[in-house]
Amino acid sequence: MSREDDAAVLRWLQASMIAAIAAVVIGGITRLTESGLSITEWKPLSGVLPPLTPEAWQDAYTRYLRIPEAQTVHLGITLEQFKQLFWWEWVHRLVARGVGIVLVIPYFVLRFRERLRPEHRLRLASLPILAALQGAMGWYMVKSGLTERTDVSQYRLVAHLAIALLLITVIVWTAATLARSLREGASPRAVPPAAHGGAVPSRLFALTLSLSVLSAVTVLAGGFVAGLDAGHIFNTFPLMGGAIVPAGYAALEPAWRNAFDNPAAVQFNHRVLGISTVLAALALWWSVRRAVLPPAARRAILLVAVIAVLQVSLGIATLLLVVPIPLAALHQLVGVSLFIATLWSANEASALG
């Protein structure tokens, strides 16, 4: 494929990455504002338009009043208050549709014009599939809160988030590969990977990839925190209720349920994972600080360490301030950014042999 082809695909992937990040962050705000159940129907086409008449708004409001959340969490909610919830969920669904358009249409155009590398065609074909699966999972998640529950299932919420991370993984890994190819093609004097030989720390790819997995697990653990509103308890740091391990950590039976259904355990686990991630990121940076690495790989690892420190700082601040929405949304944005940075560093490491 030509450099022009690779550049075109890279631009598409960059746009897709921005769209996917926006959908994740807005989805997080939707959860934080408890807006996710305000639209009780899934209309892929006609749902693009919000209610346009007083009668349509009244109909949407009446539908919402029938679900358990409106009768408990938002008991007594007025039409005007309902509209505030509605707009967040509507924007989230609109952005999600936009992600689908950004992923699907350019893919088929580029594939039809044979501008995709043969080795990337099957991988990138997963993007339209994941986009459709993400939409279906989003509605499956919403359905869990429309009958008996007063909120959505935290399991379905995390599954929805996991699909988003998988989609981002495909985008970022392919984009990093293309970006490196274009960079090296434009820099004939670049030192080939083999020349770094023994100067590159052994198992660098395994370490960066492991850090990427740890980052993803931490993000997903944050999904359980959000799903159970676990950030609204034990708003102290580093202790939880005066103890390192909070009282009631193992309150549920069987024991495995505590990791997913027990707010105290879920918050503790997210703390441990977050601290472990930042320590691992700093340890990785420290271990390679004097190694002979290509500038791009060195920058990627440094960026991971910087973002990790920022992320854990935001997490602590969000907890201590009892989850203010702007700060919590920023925490989620930086968490996804950290995951992307770890993927990028792993991709750079994979080229060093």
CSV table of C-alpha atoms in Angstrom, one decimal:
chain,number,residue,atom,x,y,z
A,1,MET,CA,0.0,0.0,0.0
A,2,SER,CA,1.2,3.6,-0.6
A,3,ARG,CA,2.0,6.1,2.1
A,4,GLU,CA,-1.1,8.1,1.0
A,5,ASP,CA,-3.2,5.0,1.7
A,6,ASP,CA,-1.7,4.5,5.1
A,7,ALA,CA,-2.2,8.2,5.9
A,8,ALA,CA,-5.8,8.1,4.9
A,9,VAL,CA,-6.5,5.0,7.1
A,10,LEU,CA,-4.6,6.7,10.0
A,11,ARG,CA,-6.8,9.8,9.8
A,12,TRP,CA,-9.9,7.6,9.9
A,13,LEU,CA,-8.6,5.8,12.9
A,14,GLN,CA,-7.7,9.0,14.7
A,15,ALA,CA,-11.2,10.3,14.1
A,16,SER,CA,-12.6,7.0,15.3
A,17,MET,CA,-10.5,7.2,18.5
A,18,ILE,CA,-11.8,10.7,19.3
A,19,ALA,CA,-15.4,9.6,18.7
A,20,ALA,CA,-15.0,6.5,20.9
A,21,ILE,CA,-13.4,8.5,23.7
A,22,ALA,CA,-16.2,11.0,23.5
A,23,ALA,CA,-18.9,8.3,23.7
A,24,VAL,CA,-17.2,6.7,26.8
A,25,VAL,CA,-16.9,10.0,28.6
A,26,ILE,CA,-20.4,11.1,27.9
A,27,GLY,CA,-21.7,7.7,28.8
A,28,GLY,CA,-19.9,8.2,32.2
A,29,ILE,CA,-21.5,11.5,32.7
A,30,THR,CA,-24.9,9.9,31.9
A,31,ARG,CA,-24.3,7.4,34.6
A,32,LEU,CA,-23.1,10.1,37.1
A,33,THR,CA,-26.2,12.2,36.5
A,34,GLU,CA,-28.4,9.1,36.7
A,35,SER,CA,-29.8,10.0,33.3
A,36,GLY,CA,-29.4,6.6,31.6
A,37,LEU,CA,-32.9,5.4,32.1
A,38,SER,CA,-34.7,8.6,31.1
A,39,ILE,CA,-35.3,7.2,27.5
A,40,THR,CA,-37.3,4.0,27.9
A,41,GLU,CA,-37.4,3.0,24.3
A,42,TRP,CA,-34.8,2.1,21.7
A,43,LYS,CA,-35.6,3.5,18.3
A,44,PRO,CA,-32.4,3.4,16.2
A,45,LEU,CA,-33.7,5.7,13.4
A,46,SER,CA,-36.6,7.8,14.7
A,47,GLY,CA,-34.9,8.1,18.1
A,48,VAL,CA,-32.4,10.5,16.5
A,49,LEU,CA,-35.0,13.3,17.0
A,50,PRO,CA,-35.9,14.3,20.5
A,51,PRO,CA,-39.5,15.2,21.5
A,52,LEU,CA,-40.5,18.2,19.5
A,53,THR,CA,-43.9,19.0,20.9
A,54,PRO,CA,-45.4,19.4,24.4
A,55,GLU,CA,-47.4,16.3,23.8
A,56,ALA,CA,-44.3,14.3,22.8
A,57,TRP,CA,-42.5,15.5,25.9
A,58,GLN,CA,-45.4,14.5,28.1
A,59,ASP,CA,-45.5,11.1,26.6
A,60,ALA,CA,-41.8,10.5,27.2
A,61,TYR,CA,-42.2,11.8,30.8
A,62,THR,CA,-45.2,9.6,31.4
A,63,ARG,CA,-43.2,6.5,30.2
A,64,TYR,CA,-40.4,7.4,32.5
A,65,LEU,CA,-42.7,7.8,35.5
A,66,ARG,CA,-43.7,4.1,35.1
A,67,ILE,CA,-40.2,2.7,35.9
A,68,PRO,CA,-38.9,1.9,39.4
A,69,GLU,CA,-36.2,4.6,39.3
A,70,ALA,CA,-38.8,7.4,38.8
A,71,GLN,CA,-40.8,5.9,41.7
A,72,THR,CA,-37.8,5.7,44.1
A,73,VAL,CA,-34.6,7.5,43.3
A,74,HIS,CA,-36.3,10.4,41.4
A,75,LEU,CA,-39.6,10.3,43.3
A,76,GLY,CA,-41.5,13.5,42.6
A,77,ILE,CA,-39.5,14.5,39.6
A,78,THR,CA,-41.0,17.3,37.5
A,79,LEU,CA,-41.2,17.5,33.7
A,80,GLU,CA,-38.5,20.1,33.7
A,81,GLN,CA,-36.2,18.0,35.8
A,82,PHE,CA,-36.9,15.0,33.6
A,83,LYS,CA,-35.8,17.0,30.6
A,84,GLN,CA,-32.4,17.6,32.1
A,85,LEU,CA,-32.0,13.8,32.5
A,86,PHE,CA,-33.4,13.2,29.0
A,87,TRP,CA,-30.9,15.5,27.3
A,88,TRP,CA,-27.8,13.7,28.7
A,89,GLU,CA,-29.1,10.3,27.6
A,90,TRP,CA,-30.2,11.7,24.2
A,91,VAL,CA,-26.7,13.2,23.6
A,92,HIS,CA,-25.1,9.9,24.7
A,93,ARG,CA,-27.2,7.9,22.2
A,94,LEU,CA,-26.6,10.5,19.5
A,95,VAL,CA,-22.8,10.4,20.0
A,96,ALA,CA,-23.0,6.5,20.0
A,97,ARG,CA,-24.7,6.7,16.6
A,98,GLY,CA,-22.0,9.1,15.4
A,99,VAL,CA,-19.4,6.6,16.5
A,100,GLY,CA,-21.1,3.9,14.4
A,101,ILE,CA,-21.2,6.2,11.4
A,102,VAL,CA,-17.5,7.2,11.8
A,103,LEU,CA,-16.5,3.5,12.1
A,104,VAL,CA,-18.7,1.9,9.4
A,105,ILE,CA,-18.9,4.2,6.4
A,106,PRO,CA,-15.2,5.0,6.1
A,107,TYR,CA,-14.3,1.4,6.6
A,108,PHE,CA,-16.4,0.2,3.6
A,109,VAL,CA,-15.2,3.1,1.5
A,110,LEU,CA,-11.5,2.3,2.2
A,111,ARG,CA,-12.1,-1.4,1.8
A,112,PHE,CA,-13.9,-0.9,-1.5
A,113,ARG,CA,-11.1,1.3,-2.8
A,114,GLU,CA,-8.5,-1.3,-1.5
A,115,ARG,CA,-6.7,1.2,0.6
A,116,LEU,CA,-6.4,-1.1,3.6
A,117,ARG,CA,-3.3,-3.2,4.2
A,118,PRO,CA,-4.1,-6.9,3.6
A,119,GLU,CA,-2.9,-7.7,7.1
A,120,HIS,CA,-5.3,-5.1,8.6
A,121,ARG,CA,-8.4,-6.0,6.7
A,122,LEU,CA,-9.8,-8.7,9.0
A,123,ARG,CA,-8.8,-6.8,12.1
A,124,LEU,CA,-10.5,-3.6,11.0
A,125,ALA,CA,-13.6,-5.5,9.8
A,126,SER,CA,-14.2,-6.1,13.5
A,127,LEU,CA,-14.9,-2.4,14.1
A,128,PRO,CA,-18.4,-2.2,12.4
A,129,ILE,CA,-19.2,-5.5,14.2
A,130,LEU,CA,-18.1,-4.1,17.6
A,131,ALA,CA,-20.0,-0.9,16.9
A,132,ALA,CA,-23.2,-2.8,16.4
A,133,LEU,CA,-22.5,-5.0,19.4
A,134,GLN,CA,-21.9,-1.9,21.5
A,135,GLY,CA,-25.3,-0.5,20.6
A,136,ALA,CA,-27.1,-3.7,21.3
A,137,MET,CA,-25.3,-4.1,24.7
A,138,GLY,CA,-26.2,-0.5,25.5
A,139,TRP,CA,-29.9,-1.2,25.1
A,140,TYR,CA,-29.6,-4.5,26.9
A,141,MET,CA,-28.0,-2.6,29.8
A,142,VAL,CA,-30.8,0.0,29.9
A,143,LYS,CA,-33.5,-2.7,29.8
A,144,SER,CA,-32.1,-4.1,33.1
A,145,GLY,CA,-33.3,-0.9,34.9
A,146,LEU,CA,-36.7,-0.6,33.4
A,147,THR,CA,-38.7,-3.3,35.3
A,148,GLU,CA,-37.5,-4.3,38.8
A,149,ARG,CA,-34.2,-2.5,39.4
A,150,THR,CA,-33.9,1.2,40.3
A,151,ASP,CA,-30.7,1.4,38.2
A,152,VAL,CA,-28.9,-0.6,35.5
A,153,SER,CA,-27.1,-3.9,36.2
A,154,GLN,CA,-23.4,-3.2,37.0
A,155,TYR,CA,-22.5,-6.4,35.1
A,156,ARG,CA,-24.1,-5.1,31.9
A,157,LEU,CA,-22.6,-1.7,32.4
A,158,VAL,CA,-19.1,-3.1,32.7
A,159,ALA,CA,-19.8,-5.4,29.7
A,160,HIS,CA,-20.8,-2.2,27.8
A,161,LEU,CA,-17.5,-0.5,28.8
A,162,ALA,CA,-15.5,-3.6,28.0
A,163,ILE,CA,-16.7,-3.6,24.4
A,164,ALA,CA,-15.7,0.0,24.2
A,165,LEU,CA,-12.2,-0.8,25.4
A,166,LEU,CA,-12.0,-3.7,22.9
A,167,LEU,CA,-13.0,-1.3,20.1
A,168,ILE,CA,-10.4,1.2,21.3
A,169,THR,CA,-7.8,-1.5,21.4
A,170,VAL,CA,-8.3,-2.4,17.7
A,171,ILE,CA,-8.2,1.3,16.7
A,172,VAL,CA,-5.2,2.3,18.8
A,173,TRP,CA,-3.0,-0.7,17.9
A,174,THR,CA,-3.6,-0.3,14.2
A,175,ALA,CA,-3.1,3.5,14.3
A,176,ALA,CA,0.1,3.1,16.3
A,177,THR,CA,1.4,0.6,13.7
A,178,LEU,CA,0.6,2.9,10.8
A,179,ALA,CA,2.0,6.0,12.5
A,180,ARG,CA,5.3,4.3,13.1
A,181,SER,CA,5.5,3.0,9.6
A,182,LEU,CA,4.8,6.6,8.2
A,183,ARG,CA,7.3,8.0,10.7
A,184,GLU,CA,10.1,5.6,9.8
A,185,GLY,CA,9.4,5.9,6.1
A,186,ALA,CA,9.9,9.7,6.5
A,187,SER,CA,13.1,9.3,8.5
A,188,PRO,CA,15.7,7.2,6.6
A,189,ARG,CA,18.3,7.7,9.2
A,190,ALA,CA,16.2,6.1,12.0
A,191,VAL,CA,18.0,3.4,13.8
A,192,PRO,CA,16.5,0.0,12.9
A,193,PRO,CA,15.2,-2.1,15.8
A,194,ALA,CA,17.9,-4.7,15.5
A,195,ALA,CA,20.5,-2.0,16.2
A,196,HIS,CA,19.2,-1.5,19.7
A,197,GLY,CA,20.0,-5.2,20.5
A,198,GLY,CA,20.9,-5.9,24.1
A,199,ALA,CA,20.5,-2.3,25.1
A,200,VAL,CA,16.7,-2.7,25.1
A,201,PRO,CA,15.5,-4.1,28.4
A,202,SER,CA,14.5,-7.7,28.1
A,203,ARG,CA,10.8,-8.5,28.1
A,204,LEU,CA,9.9,-4.8,27.4
A,205,PHE,CA,7.0,-5.8,25.2
A,206,ALA,CA,5.7,-8.2,27.8
A,207,LEU,CA,6.0,-5.5,30.5
A,208,THR,CA,4.2,-2.8,28.5
A,209,LEU,CA,1.5,-5.2,27.4
A,210,SER,CA,1.0,-6.4,31.0
A,211,LEU,CA,0.7,-2.7,32.1
A,212,SER,CA,-1.9,-2.2,29.4
A,213,VAL,CA,-3.9,-5.2,30.7
A,214,LEU,CA,-3.6,-3.9,34.2
A,215,SER,CA,-4.8,-0.5,33.1
A,216,ALA,CA,-7.9,-2.0,31.4
A,217,VAL,CA,-8.8,-4.1,34.4
A,218,THR,CA,-8.5,-0.9,36.6
A,219,VAL,CA,-10.9,0.9,34.2
A,220,LEU,CA,-13.4,-2.0,34.3
A,221,ALA,CA,-13.1,-2.1,38.1
A,222,GLY,CA,-14.1,1.6,38.0
A,223,GLY,CA,-17.1,0.6,36.0
A,224,PHE,CA,-18.3,-1.5,39.0
A,225,VAL,CA,-17.6,1.5,41.3
A,226,ALA,CA,-19.9,3.6,39.1
A,227,GLY,CA,-22.5,0.9,38.7
A,228,LEU,CA,-22.8,0.4,42.5
A,229,ASP,CA,-22.3,4.1,43.4
A,230,ALA,CA,-19.4,2.9,45.5
A,231,GLY,CA,-17.6,6.2,45.2
A,232,HIS,CA,-20.1,7.8,47.6
A,233,ILE,CA,-19.0,5.8,50.6
A,234,PHE,CA,-15.6,5.7,52.5
A,235,ASN,CA,-14.7,9.2,51.2
A,236,THR,CA,-11.3,9.2,53.0
A,237,PHE,CA,-7.8,8.2,51.9
A,238,PRO,CA,-5.8,6.1,52.4
A,239,LEU,CA,-7.9,4.5,55.1
A,240,MET,CA,-11.5,3.3,54.6
A,241,GLY,CA,-13.5,3.7,57.8
A,242,GLY,CA,-10.3,3.9,59.8
A,243,ALA,CA,-8.9,0.7,58.4
A,244,ILE,CA,-6.9,-0.4,55.4
A,245,VAL,CA,-9.4,-3.1,54.5
A,246,PRO,CA,-12.9,-1.8,55.1
A,247,ALA,CA,-15.4,-3.5,57.4
A,248,GLY,CA,-17.8,-5.6,55.5
A,249,TYR,CA,-15.3,-6.4,52.7
A,250,ALA,CA,-16.3,-10.0,52.7
A,251,ALA,CA,-19.9,-9.6,53.8
A,252,LEU,CA,-21.5,-11.5,50.9
A,253,GLU,CA,-21.7,-15.2,50.2
A,254,PRO,CA,-20.3,-16.8,48.1
A,255,ALA,CA,-17.1,-14.9,48.5
A,256,TRP,CA,-16.6,-14.1,44.8
A,257,ARG,CA,-19.7,-11.9,44.8
A,258,ASN,CA,-18.0,-9.3,46.9
A,259,ALA,CA,-15.8,-8.3,44.0
A,260,PHE,CA,-18.8,-7.4,41.9
A,261,ASP,CA,-21.8,-6.8,44.3
A,262,ASN,CA,-20.3,-5.4,47.5
A,263,PRO,CA,-19.7,-1.6,47.3
A,264,ALA,CA,-17.1,-1.6,50.0
A,265,ALA,CA,-15.1,-4.4,48.3
A,266,VAL,CA,-15.5,-2.9,44.9
A,267,GLN,CA,-14.1,0.5,46.0
A,268,PHE,CA,-11.2,-1.2,47.8
A,269,ASN,CA,-10.3,-3.3,44.8
A,270,HIS,CA,-10.4,-0.2,42.5
A,271,ARG,CA,-8.1,1.6,44.9
A,272,VAL,CA,-5.6,-1.3,45.0
A,273,LEU,CA,-5.7,-1.6,41.2
A,274,GLY,CA,-5.3,2.1,40.7
A,275,ILE,CA,-2.3,2.3,43.0
A,276,SER,CA,-0.8,-0.8,41.5
A,277,THR,CA,-1.1,0.7,38.0
A,278,VAL,CA,0.7,3.9,38.9
A,279,LEU,CA,3.5,2.0,40.7
A,280,ALA,CA,3.9,-0.3,37.8
A,281,ALA,CA,4.0,2.6,35.3
A,282,LEU,CA,6.6,4.4,37.4
A,283,ALA,CA,8.7,1.2,37.8
A,284,LEU,CA,8.6,0.7,34.0
A,285,TRP,CA,9.7,4.2,33.3
A,286,TRP,CA,12.5,3.9,36.0
A,287,SER,CA,13.7,0.6,34.5
A,288,VAL,CA,14.2,2.1,31.0
A,289,ARG,CA,15.3,5.6,31.8
A,290,ARG,CA,18.9,4.8,30.8
A,291,ALA,CA,18.2,2.3,28.1
A,292,VAL,CA,18.9,3.0,24.5
A,293,LEU,CA,15.4,3.3,23.0
A,294,PRO,CA,14.0,5.0,19.9
A,295,PRO,CA,12.7,8.4,20.9
A,296,ALA,CA,9.1,7.4,20.2
A,297,ALA,CA,9.2,4.5,22.5
A,298,ARG,CA,10.9,6.5,25.2
A,299,ARG,CA,8.3,9.3,24.9
A,300,ALA,CA,5.4,6.7,25.0
A,301,ILE,CA,6.7,5.2,28.3
A,302,LEU,CA,7.2,8.6,29.9
A,303,LEU,CA,3.7,9.6,28.9
A,304,VAL,CA,2.3,6.5,30.5
A,305,ALA,CA,4.0,7.4,33.8
A,306,VAL,CA,2.9,11.0,33.7
A,307,ILE,CA,-0.8,10.1,32.9
A,308,ALA,CA,-0.8,7.4,35.6
A,309,VAL,CA,0.3,9.9,38.3
A,310,LEU,CA,-2.3,12.3,37.1
A,311,GLN,CA,-5.0,9.6,37.1
A,312,VAL,CA,-4.4,8.4,40.6
A,313,SER,CA,-4.4,12.0,41.8
A,314,LEU,CA,-7.7,12.6,40.1
A,315,GLY,CA,-9.1,9.4,41.6
A,316,ILE,CA,-8.2,10.4,45.1
A,317,ALA,CA,-9.5,14.0,44.6
A,318,THR,CA,-12.8,12.6,43.2
A,319,LEU,CA,-13.2,10.3,46.2
A,320,LEU,CA,-12.4,13.0,48.8
A,321,LEU,CA,-14.8,15.5,47.2
A,322,VAL,CA,-17.6,12.8,47.0
A,323,VAL,CA,-17.7,12.4,43.3
A,324,PRO,CA,-18.3,15.9,41.8
A,325,ILE,CA,-19.4,15.2,38.2
A,326,PRO,CA,-16.8,17.4,36.4
A,327,LEU,CA,-14.0,15.8,38.3
A,328,ALA,CA,-15.3,12.3,38.0
A,329,ALA,CA,-15.8,12.8,34.2
A,330,LEU,CA,-12.2,14.0,34.0
A,331,HIS,CA,-11.0,11.0,36.0
A,332,GLN,CA,-12.7,8.7,33.5
A,333,LEU,CA,-11.3,10.6,30.5
A,334,VAL,CA,-7.8,10.3,31.9
A,335,GLY,CA,-8.3,6.7,32.7
A,336,VAL,CA,-9.2,5.9,29.1
A,337,SER,CA,-6.2,8.1,28.0
A,338,LEU,CA,-3.9,6.0,30.2
A,339,PHE,CA,-5.2,2.8,28.6
A,340,ILE,CA,-4.5,4.3,25.2
A,341,ALA,CA,-1.1,5.4,26.2
A,342,THR,CA,-0.2,1.9,27.5
A,343,LEU,CA,-1.4,0.3,24.3
A,344,TRP,CA,0.7,2.8,22.3
A,345,SER,CA,3.8,2.0,24.3
A,346,ALA,CA,3.2,-1.7,23.9
A,347,ASN,CA,3.0,-1.3,20.2
A,348,GLU,CA,6.2,0.7,20.1
A,349,ALA,CA,7.9,-2.0,22.2
A,350,SER,CA,6.6,-4.7,19.9
A,351,ALA,CA,8.7,-3.3,17.1
A,352,LEU,CA,12.0,-3.5,19.0
A,353,GLY,CA,12.3,-7.3,18.7
